[in-house]
């Protein structure tokens, strides 16, 4: 999976997880620097399961105050 495909998967999965539009999730990921983090730590993150990623994103965004 490419980094771009992984970012897309994460955005779409989190949108489904939270019931938000993917455009809002993209904006929150971008503002919180989570989008950059997904690229920077791609090797560590892309093998994680969906449930783990959703929890990770919940915690990242809550810590950032942008959820």
Tab-separated table of N, CA and C in Angstrom:
chain	number	residue	atom	x	y	z
A	1	UNK	N	0.859	-1.179	0.000
A	1	UNK	CA	0.000	0.000	0.000
A	1	UNK	C	0.901	1.237	0.000
A	2	UNK	N	0.584	2.187	-0.838
A	2	UNK	CA	1.356	3.430	-0.879
A	2	UNK	C	0.959	4.332	0.294
A	3	UNK	N	1.788	5.316	0.561
A	3	UNK	CA	1.496	6.268	1.634
A	3	UNK	C	0.184	6.996	1.339
A	4	UNK	N	-0.019	7.399	0.093
A	4	UNK	CA	-1.247	8.097	-0.276
A	4	UNK	C	-2.469	7.201	-0.063
A	5	UNK	N	-2.368	5.953	-0.462
A	5	UNK	CA	-3.479	5.010	-0.247
A	5	UNK	C	-3.748	4.812	1.239
A	6	UNK	N	-2.688	4.742	2.034
A	6	UNK	CA	-2.848	4.580	3.477
A	6	UNK	C	-3.538	5.795	4.093
A	7	UNK	N	-3.131	6.986	3.697
A	7	UNK	CA	-3.772	8.200	4.211
A	7	UNK	C	-5.259	8.212	3.855
A	8	UNK	N	-5.568	7.847	2.624
A	8	UNK	CA	-6.959	7.807	2.170
A	8	UNK	C	-7.749	6.793	2.980
A	9	UNK	N	-7.179	5.612	3.178
A	9	UNK	CA	-7.822	4.578	3.990
A	9	UNK	C	-8.099	5.098	5.402
A	10	UNK	N	-7.120	5.758	5.998
A	10	UNK	CA	-7.278	6.275	7.359
A	10	UNK	C	-8.373	7.336	7.437
A	11	UNK	N	-8.389	8.247	6.486
A	11	UNK	CA	-9.399	9.309	6.472
A	11	UNK	C	-10.791	8.718	6.297
A	12	UNK	N	-10.953	7.848	5.322
A	12	UNK	CA	-12.269	7.255	5.064
A	12	UNK	C	-12.726	6.366	6.221
A	13	UNK	N	-11.811	5.615	6.802
A	13	UNK	CA	-12.161	4.749	7.934
A	13	UNK	C	-12.549	5.571	9.152
A	14	UNK	N	-11.817	6.656	9.397
A	14	UNK	CA	-12.136	7.489	10.557
A	14	UNK	C	-13.442	8.245	10.337
A	15	UNK	N	-13.708	8.640	9.118
A	15	UNK	CA	-14.990	9.287	8.818
A	15	UNK	C	-16.146	8.337	9.125
A	16	UNK	N	-15.996	7.093	8.725
A	16	UNK	CA	-17.019	6.091	9.025
A	16	UNK	C	-17.117	5.847	10.532
A	17	UNK	N	-15.986	5.775	11.210
A	17	UNK	CA	-15.910	5.542	12.654
A	17	UNK	C	-16.633	6.637	13.443
A	18	UNK	N	-16.496	7.873	12.990
A	18	UNK	CA	-17.050	9.008	13.735
A	18	UNK	C	-18.355	9.555	13.168
A	19	UNK	N	-18.729	9.110	11.965
A	19	UNK	CA	-19.938	9.636	11.336
A	19	UNK	C	-19.765	11.029	10.771
A	20	UNK	N	-18.532	11.442	10.569
A	20	UNK	CA	-18.245	12.760	10.003
A	20	UNK	C	-18.001	12.639	8.499
A	21	UNK	N	-18.172	13.731	7.772
A	21	UNK	CA	-17.789	13.699	6.358
A	21	UNK	C	-16.262	13.592	6.239
A	22	UNK	N	-15.807	12.941	5.199
A	22	UNK	CA	-14.366	12.761	5.028
A	22	UNK	C	-13.638	14.098	4.876
A	23	UNK	N	-14.310	15.105	4.365
A	23	UNK	CA	-13.673	16.425	4.240
A	23	UNK	C	-13.365	17.023	5.617
A	24	UNK	N	-14.250	16.802	6.580
A	24	UNK	CA	-14.019	17.293	7.946
A	24	UNK	C	-12.884	16.518	8.608
A	25	UNK	N	-12.829	15.219	8.370
A	25	UNK	CA	-11.755	14.402	8.930
A	25	UNK	C	-10.421	14.815	8.320
A	26	UNK	N	-10.384	15.009	7.003
A	26	UNK	CA	-9.157	15.466	6.354
A	26	UNK	C	-8.678	16.769	6.988
A	27	UNK	N	-9.588	17.715	7.195
A	27	UNK	CA	-9.222	19.005	7.776
A	27	UNK	C	-8.669	18.832	9.197
A	28	UNK	N	-9.307	17.991	10.002
A	28	UNK	CA	-8.839	17.757	11.375
A	28	UNK	C	-7.481	17.063	11.374
A	29	UNK	N	-7.297	16.079	10.508
A	29	UNK	CA	-6.009	15.386	10.404
A	29	UNK	C	-4.919	16.363	9.975
A	30	UNK	N	-5.227	17.250	9.053
A	30	UNK	CA	-4.257	18.216	8.562
A	30	UNK	C	-3.900	19.233	9.644
A	31	UNK	N	-4.902	19.810	10.295
A	31	UNK	CA	-4.668	20.812	11.346
A	31	UNK	C	-3.866	20.246	12.513
A	32	UNK	N	-4.135	19.011	12.860
A	32	UNK	CA	-3.483	18.400	14.024
A	32	UNK	C	-2.118	17.799	13.682
A	33	UNK	N	-1.730	17.868	12.422
A	33	UNK	CA	-0.482	17.296	11.914
A	33	UNK	C	-0.501	15.765	11.895
A	34	UNK	N	-1.675	15.187	12.094
A	34	UNK	CA	-1.812	13.738	12.008
A	34	UNK	C	-1.562	13.260	10.582
A	35	UNK	N	-1.961	14.026	9.602
A	35	UNK	CA	-1.742	13.664	8.206
A	35	UNK	C	-0.241	13.526	7.922
A	36	UNK	N	0.549	14.467	8.393
A	36	UNK	CA	2.005	14.390	8.221
A	36	UNK	C	2.580	13.212	9.008
A	37	UNK	N	2.043	12.984	10.190
A	37	UNK	CA	2.493	11.870	11.028
A	37	UNK	C	2.255	10.530	10.334
A	38	UNK	N	1.141	10.402	9.625
A	38	UNK	CA	0.851	9.161	8.906
A	38	UNK	C	1.917	8.874	7.852
A	39	UNK	N	2.416	9.908	7.222
A	39	UNK	CA	3.474	9.734	6.231
A	39	UNK	C	4.821	9.478	6.908
A	40	UNK	N	5.118	10.258	7.934
A	40	UNK	CA	6.410	10.134	8.620
A	40	UNK	C	6.588	8.764	9.277
A	41	UNK	N	5.522	8.233	9.854
A	41	UNK	CA	5.592	6.952	10.561
A	41	UNK	C	4.834	5.849	9.838
A	42	UNK	N	4.770	5.964	8.520
A	42	UNK	CA	4.059	4.992	7.697
A	42	UNK	C	4.496	3.560	7.977
A	43	UNK	N	5.795	3.329	8.041
A	43	UNK	CA	6.314	1.964	8.235
A	43	UNK	C	5.790	1.336	9.523
A	44	UNK	N	5.655	2.124	10.584
A	44	UNK	CA	5.156	1.605	11.864
A	44	UNK	C	3.638	1.479	11.890
A	45	UNK	N	2.938	2.391	11.239
A	45	UNK	CA	1.483	2.467	11.372
A	45	UNK	C	0.701	1.610	10.379
A	46	UNK	N	1.217	1.415	9.179
A	46	UNK	CA	0.388	0.779	8.157
A	46	UNK	C	0.078	-0.686	8.441
A	47	UNK	N	0.798	-1.307	9.328
A	47	UNK	CA	0.518	-2.699	9.667
A	47	UNK	C	-0.444	-2.875	10.829
A	48	UNK	N	-0.863	-1.785	11.427
A	48	UNK	CA	-1.770	-1.855	12.572
A	48	UNK	C	-3.197	-2.131	12.103
A	49	UNK	N	-3.974	-2.749	12.959
A	49	UNK	CA	-5.360	-3.054	12.635
A	49	UNK	C	-6.242	-1.817	12.681
A	50	UNK	N	-7.387	-1.923	12.064
A	50	UNK	CA	-8.309	-0.790	11.970
A	50	UNK	C	-8.762	-0.312	13.346
A	51	UNK	N	-9.122	-1.219	14.239
A	51	UNK	CA	-9.580	-0.816	15.577
A	51	UNK	C	-8.476	-0.068	16.325
A	52	UNK	N	-7.249	-0.567	16.214
A	52	UNK	CA	-6.127	0.093	16.872
A	52	UNK	C	-5.941	1.496	16.313
A	53	UNK	N	-5.992	1.630	14.980
A	53	UNK	CA	-5.833	2.939	14.351
A	53	UNK	C	-6.932	3.911	14.779
A	54	UNK	N	-8.170	3.456	14.842
A	54	UNK	CA	-9.265	4.348	15.224
A	54	UNK	C	-9.056	4.862	16.650
A	55	UNK	N	-8.628	4.000	17.550
A	55	UNK	CA	-8.333	4.411	18.926
A	55	UNK	C	-7.163	5.394	18.944
A	56	UNK	N	-6.148	5.118	18.163
A	56	UNK	CA	-4.976	5.992	18.070
A	56	UNK	C	-5.380	7.379	17.578
A	57	UNK	N	-6.210	7.421	16.551
A	57	UNK	CA	-6.663	8.703	16.014
A	57	UNK	C	-7.544	9.434	17.023
A	58	UNK	N	-8.426	8.715	17.707
A	58	UNK	CA	-9.246	9.330	18.766
A	58	UNK	C	-8.356	10.015	19.799
A	59	UNK	N	-7.339	9.305	20.260
A	59	UNK	CA	-6.449	9.856	21.282
A	59	UNK	C	-5.618	11.018	20.741
A	60	UNK	N	-5.118	10.896	19.515
A	60	UNK	CA	-4.310	11.967	18.911
A	60	UNK	C	-5.139	13.253	18.810
A	61	UNK	N	-6.342	13.132	18.278
A	61	UNK	CA	-7.179	14.317	18.077
A	61	UNK	C	-7.685	14.890	19.389
A	62	UNK	N	-7.972	14.035	20.357
A	62	UNK	CA	-8.408	14.525	21.675
A	62	UNK	C	-7.278	15.296	22.355
A	63	UNK	N	-6.066	14.803	22.244
A	63	UNK	CA	-4.910	15.488	22.841
A	63	UNK	C	-4.667	16.822	22.156
A	64	UNK	N	-4.986	16.880	20.887
A	64	UNK	CA	-4.800	18.109	20.115
A	64	UNK	C	-5.958	19.082	20.333
A	65	UNK	N	-7.064	18.588	20.865
A	65	UNK	CA	-8.232	19.443	21.100
A	65	UNK	C	-9.031	19.764	19.865
A	66	UNK	N	-8.909	18.951	18.808
A	66	UNK	CA	-9.573	19.242	17.532
A	66	UNK	C	-10.654	18.228	17.179
A	67	UNK	N	-10.989	17.370	18.078
A	67	UNK	CA	-12.004	16.366	17.739
A	67	UNK	C	-13.386	16.942	17.921
